[in-house]
Amino acid sequence: MQKELNPDLFGEPSTSKTRTVEAPSPVATMGLLHVKEVDTKLAEMRSQMNVMIDNMNRFAVQVNDAMKANHQRVDKMGEAIRKLEQSDEALTLDNTQKLSQLAQKLGERRTLDMKVQEMIDRHNSVLKSYELRLSQLQKLIAEREQQIMNTQSALNEAKMEIARMKRF
């Protein structure tokens, strides 16, 4: 359905350049009142629209400011995280080096402990052999002392025998 303009409201386009002023008809007056109401409503809507646009612009500025602030916070947090990661990497590297040094020292300590244990074992072996020889020598000395005592007593008997023989 097509809409057409009411020719009574605006009048027919005339081909002549002269206009005649006519008294407004009651329908035209009513149309003018309706147009004024529409104009008033339109002006109110435009002012409301302008207020809404201003509010939207303020909101957009606030959103942009909040986004910038959030972006700055995220950047700062990212930088803080990067610093923490670098610190963590440095600490990890330091701990790894310290553990490596500790493992190396522990290995050296084990090697030294093994050498000391070998020396102790050798010393104990030497002591055992010395004790064995000492006990053998003590037995030998005891045997020799016994032999000397036996020989001494035999010699004493022989002397007494010789002395008895001389007396006779």
mmCIF file of C-alpha atoms in Angstrom:
data_model
loop_
_atom_site.group_PDB
_atom_site.id
_atom_site.type_symbol
_atom_site.label_atom_id
_atom_site.label_comp_id
_atom_site.label_asym_id
_atom_site.label_seq_id
_atom_site.Cartn_x
_atom_site.Cartn_y
_atom_site.Cartn_z
ATOM 1 C CA MET A 1 0.000 0.000 0.000
ATOM 2 C CA GLN A 2 1.433 3.330 -1.009
ATOM 3 C CA LYS A 3 1.170 6.464 1.036
ATOM 4 C CA GLU A 4 0.175 9.696 -0.530
ATOM 5 C CA LEU A 5 0.381 13.204 0.752
ATOM 6 C CA ASN A 6 -2.809 14.961 1.524
ATOM 7 C CA PRO A 7 -3.051 17.658 -1.160
ATOM 8 C CA ASP A 8 -5.134 19.781 1.200
ATOM 9 C CA LEU A 9 -2.253 20.095 3.660
ATOM 10 C CA PHE A 10 0.312 21.445 1.281
ATOM 11 C CA GLY A 11 -1.783 22.540 -1.591
ATOM 12 C CA GLU A 12 -1.385 21.561 -5.170
ATOM 13 C CA PRO A 13 1.670 22.706 -6.937
ATOM 14 C CA SER A 14 0.612 25.585 -9.045
ATOM 15 C CA THR A 15 2.072 26.480 -12.330
ATOM 16 C CA SER A 16 1.633 30.121 -11.725
ATOM 17 C CA LYS A 17 4.107 32.016 -9.660
ATOM 18 C CA THR A 18 1.530 33.972 -7.783
ATOM 19 C CA ARG A 19 -0.030 32.671 -4.689
ATOM 20 C CA THR A 20 -3.190 33.556 -3.167
ATOM 21 C CA VAL A 21 -3.601 33.572 0.542
ATOM 22 C CA GLU A 22 -6.627 31.713 1.643
ATOM 23 C CA ALA A 23 -8.049 31.367 5.072
ATOM 24 C CA PRO A 24 -7.101 28.129 6.670
ATOM 25 C CA SER A 25 -9.765 25.544 6.820
ATOM 26 C CA PRO A 26 -10.605 23.769 10.078
ATOM 27 C CA VAL A 27 -9.050 20.525 8.787
ATOM 28 C CA ALA A 28 -5.873 22.405 7.869
ATOM 29 C CA THR A 29 -5.795 24.076 11.286
ATOM 30 C CA MET A 30 -6.133 20.710 12.936
ATOM 31 C CA GLY A 31 -3.342 19.346 10.738
ATOM 32 C CA LEU A 32 -1.155 22.289 11.733
ATOM 33 C CA LEU A 33 -1.774 21.565 15.405
ATOM 34 C CA HIS A 34 -0.914 17.951 14.817
ATOM 35 C CA VAL A 35 2.278 18.990 13.008
ATOM 36 C CA LYS A 36 3.206 21.283 15.900
ATOM 37 C CA GLU A 37 2.705 18.429 18.358
ATOM 38 C CA VAL A 38 4.819 16.165 16.185
ATOM 39 C CA ASP A 39 7.463 18.915 15.964
ATOM 40 C CA THR A 40 7.403 19.319 19.751
ATOM 41 C CA LYS A 41 7.698 15.567 20.266
ATOM 42 C CA LEU A 42 10.421 15.447 17.650
ATOM 43 C CA ALA A 43 12.317 18.247 19.426
ATOM 44 C CA GLU A 44 11.923 16.424 22.756
ATOM 45 C CA MET A 45 13.121 13.188 21.195
ATOM 46 C CA ARG A 46 16.073 15.014 19.632
ATOM 47 C CA SER A 47 17.039 16.509 23.003
ATOM 48 C CA GLN A 48 16.650 13.091 24.642
ATOM 49 C CA MET A 49 18.712 11.634 21.814
ATOM 50 C CA ASN A 50 21.394 14.307 22.357
ATOM 51 C CA VAL A 51 21.415 13.558 26.113
ATOM 52 C CA MET A 52 21.654 9.853 25.338
ATOM 53 C CA ILE A 53 24.481 10.489 22.852
ATOM 54 C CA ASP A 54 26.292 12.597 25.482
ATOM 55 C CA ASN A 55 25.791 9.816 28.029
ATOM 56 C CA MET A 56 27.045 7.251 25.523
ATOM 57 C CA ASN A 57 30.076 9.423 24.747
ATOM 58 C CA ARG A 58 30.825 9.783 28.471
ATOM 59 C CA PHE A 59 30.374 6.052 28.909
ATOM 60 C CA ALA A 60 32.661 5.389 25.940
ATOM 61 C CA VAL A 61 35.303 7.681 27.477
ATOM 62 C CA GLN A 62 34.951 5.886 30.822
ATOM 63 C CA VAL A 63 35.180 2.498 29.108
ATOM 64 C CA ASN A 64 38.254 3.630 27.155
ATOM 65 C CA ASP A 65 39.859 4.960 30.357
ATOM 66 C CA ALA A 66 39.062 1.721 32.158
ATOM 67 C CA MET A 67 40.454 -0.280 29.240
ATOM 68 C CA LYS A 68 43.640 1.809 29.258
ATOM 69 C CA ALA A 69 43.973 1.371 33.029
ATOM 70 C CA ASN A 70 43.380 -2.365 32.712
ATOM 71 C CA HIS A 71 45.852 -2.568 29.850
ATOM 72 C CA GLN A 72 48.431 -0.736 31.976
ATOM 73 C CA ARG A 73 47.740 -3.077 34.898
ATOM 74 C CA VAL A 74 48.084 -6.090 32.624
ATOM 75 C CA ASP A 75 51.355 -4.686 31.249
ATOM 76 C CA LYS A 76 52.652 -4.068 34.789
ATOM 77 C CA MET A 77 51.602 -7.549 35.861
ATOM 78 C CA GLY A 78 53.207 -9.017 32.756
ATOM 79 C CA GLU A 79 56.423 -7.156 33.536
ATOM 80 C CA ALA A 80 56.263 -8.320 37.155
ATOM 81 C CA ILE A 81 55.705 -11.895 35.969
ATOM 82 C CA ARG A 82 58.657 -11.598 33.574
ATOM 83 C CA LYS A 83 60.842 -10.325 36.424
ATOM 84 C CA LEU A 84 59.668 -13.174 38.661
ATOM 85 C CA GLU A 85 60.375 -15.686 35.895
ATOM 86 C CA GLN A 86 63.860 -14.245 35.402
ATOM 87 C CA SER A 87 64.452 -14.361 39.145
ATOM 88 C CA ASP A 88 63.142 -17.922 39.237
ATOM 89 C CA GLU A 89 65.419 -18.926 36.349
ATOM 90 C CA ALA A 90 68.410 -17.327 38.086
ATOM 91 C CA LEU A 91 67.584 -19.089 41.359
ATOM 92 C CA THR A 92 67.076 -22.385 39.551
ATOM 93 C CA LEU A 93 70.414 -22.002 37.784
ATOM 94 C CA ASP A 94 72.108 -21.059 41.062
ATOM 95 C CA ASN A 95 70.540 -24.025 42.861
ATOM 96 C CA THR A 96 71.536 -26.345 40.020
ATOM 97 C CA GLN A 97 75.120 -25.127 40.215
ATOM 98 C CA LYS A 98 75.166 -25.482 43.998
ATOM 99 C CA LEU A 99 73.726 -28.993 43.765
ATOM 100 C CA SER A 100 76.322 -29.865 41.137
ATOM 101 C CA GLN A 101 79.111 -28.543 43.364
ATOM 102 C CA LEU A 102 77.659 -30.397 46.330
ATOM 103 C CA ALA A 103 77.466 -33.623 44.314
ATOM 104 C CA GLN A 104 81.070 -33.121 43.195
ATOM 105 C CA LYS A 105 82.224 -32.498 46.789
ATOM 106 C CA LEU A 106 80.244 -35.520 47.940
ATOM 107 C CA GLY A 107 81.939 -37.634 45.267
ATOM 108 C CA GLU A 108 85.338 -36.340 46.354
ATOM 109 C CA ARG A 109 84.428 -37.047 49.973
ATOM 110 C CA ARG A 110 83.434 -40.614 49.105
ATOM 111 C CA THR A 111 86.705 -41.082 47.243
ATOM 112 C CA LEU A 112 88.657 -39.747 50.219
ATOM 113 C CA ASP A 113 86.620 -41.907 52.600
ATOM 114 C CA MET A 114 87.398 -44.963 50.463
ATOM 115 C CA LYS A 115 91.110 -44.087 50.483
ATOM 116 C CA VAL A 116 91.068 -43.601 54.256
ATOM 117 C CA GLN A 117 89.237 -46.905 54.669
ATOM 118 C CA GLU A 118 91.829 -48.628 52.476
ATOM 119 C CA MET A 119 94.605 -47.095 54.586
ATOM 120 C CA ILE A 120 92.886 -48.239 57.786
ATOM 121 C CA ASP A 121 92.450 -51.733 56.338
ATOM 122 C CA ARG A 122 96.121 -51.832 55.327
ATOM 123 C CA HIS A 123 97.141 -50.559 58.760
ATOM 124 C CA ASN A 124 94.982 -53.211 60.428
ATOM 125 C CA SER A 125 96.534 -55.844 58.185
ATOM 126 C CA VAL A 126 100.037 -54.657 59.103
ATOM 127 C CA LEU A 127 99.073 -54.659 62.786
ATOM 128 C CA LYS A 128 97.705 -58.192 62.547
ATOM 129 C CA SER A 129 100.852 -59.413 60.842
ATOM 130 C CA TYR A 130 102.951 -57.606 63.485
ATOM 131 C CA GLU A 131 100.886 -59.134 66.276
ATOM 132 C CA LEU A 132 101.270 -62.563 64.654
ATOM 133 C CA ARG A 133 105.042 -62.126 64.385
ATOM 134 C CA LEU A 134 105.185 -60.764 67.927
ATOM 135 C CA SER A 135 103.298 -63.759 69.278
ATOM 136 C CA GLN A 136 105.555 -66.084 67.258
ATOM 137 C CA LEU A 137 108.631 -64.295 68.611
ATOM 138 C CA GLN A 138 107.248 -64.449 72.159
ATOM 139 C CA LYS A 139 106.749 -68.201 71.742
ATOM 140 C CA LEU A 140 110.245 -68.500 70.329
ATOM 141 C CA ILE A 141 111.657 -66.404 73.186
ATOM 142 C CA ALA A 142 109.764 -68.517 75.710
ATOM 143 C CA GLU A 143 111.114 -71.683 74.068
ATOM 144 C CA ARG A 144 114.639 -70.249 74.033
ATOM 145 C CA GLU A 145 114.334 -69.169 77.649
ATOM 146 C CA GLN A 146 113.211 -72.670 78.479
ATOM 147 C CA GLN A 147 116.164 -74.069 76.527
ATOM 148 C CA ILE A 148 118.523 -71.629 78.274
ATOM 149 C CA MET A 149 117.107 -72.589 81.649
ATOM 150 C CA ASN A 150 117.414 -76.252 80.772
ATOM 151 C CA THR A 151 120.923 -75.668 79.503
ATOM 152 C CA GLN A 152 121.744 -73.609 82.600
ATOM 153 C CA SER A 153 120.436 -76.280 84.886
ATOM 154 C CA ALA A 154 122.363 -78.932 82.895
ATOM 155 C CA LEU A 155 125.466 -76.761 83.107
ATOM 156 C CA ASN A 156 124.977 -76.283 86.830
ATOM 157 C CA GLU A 157 124.583 -80.008 87.261
ATOM 158 C CA ALA A 158 127.695 -80.584 85.173
ATOM 159 C CA LYS A 159 129.624 -78.064 87.309
ATOM 160 C CA MET A 160 128.469 -79.743 90.434
ATOM 161 C CA GLU A 161 129.358 -83.065 88.993
ATOM 162 C CA ILE A 162 132.825 -81.745 88.028
ATOM 163 C CA ALA A 163 133.248 -80.206 91.462
ATOM 164 C CA ARG A 164 132.353 -83.500 93.061
ATOM 165 C CA MET A 165 134.708 -85.326 90.833
ATOM 166 C CA LYS A 166 137.495 -82.951 91.745
ATOM 167 C CA ARG A 167 136.984 -83.572 95.362
ATOM 168 C CA PHE A 168 137.427 -87.153 94.968
#
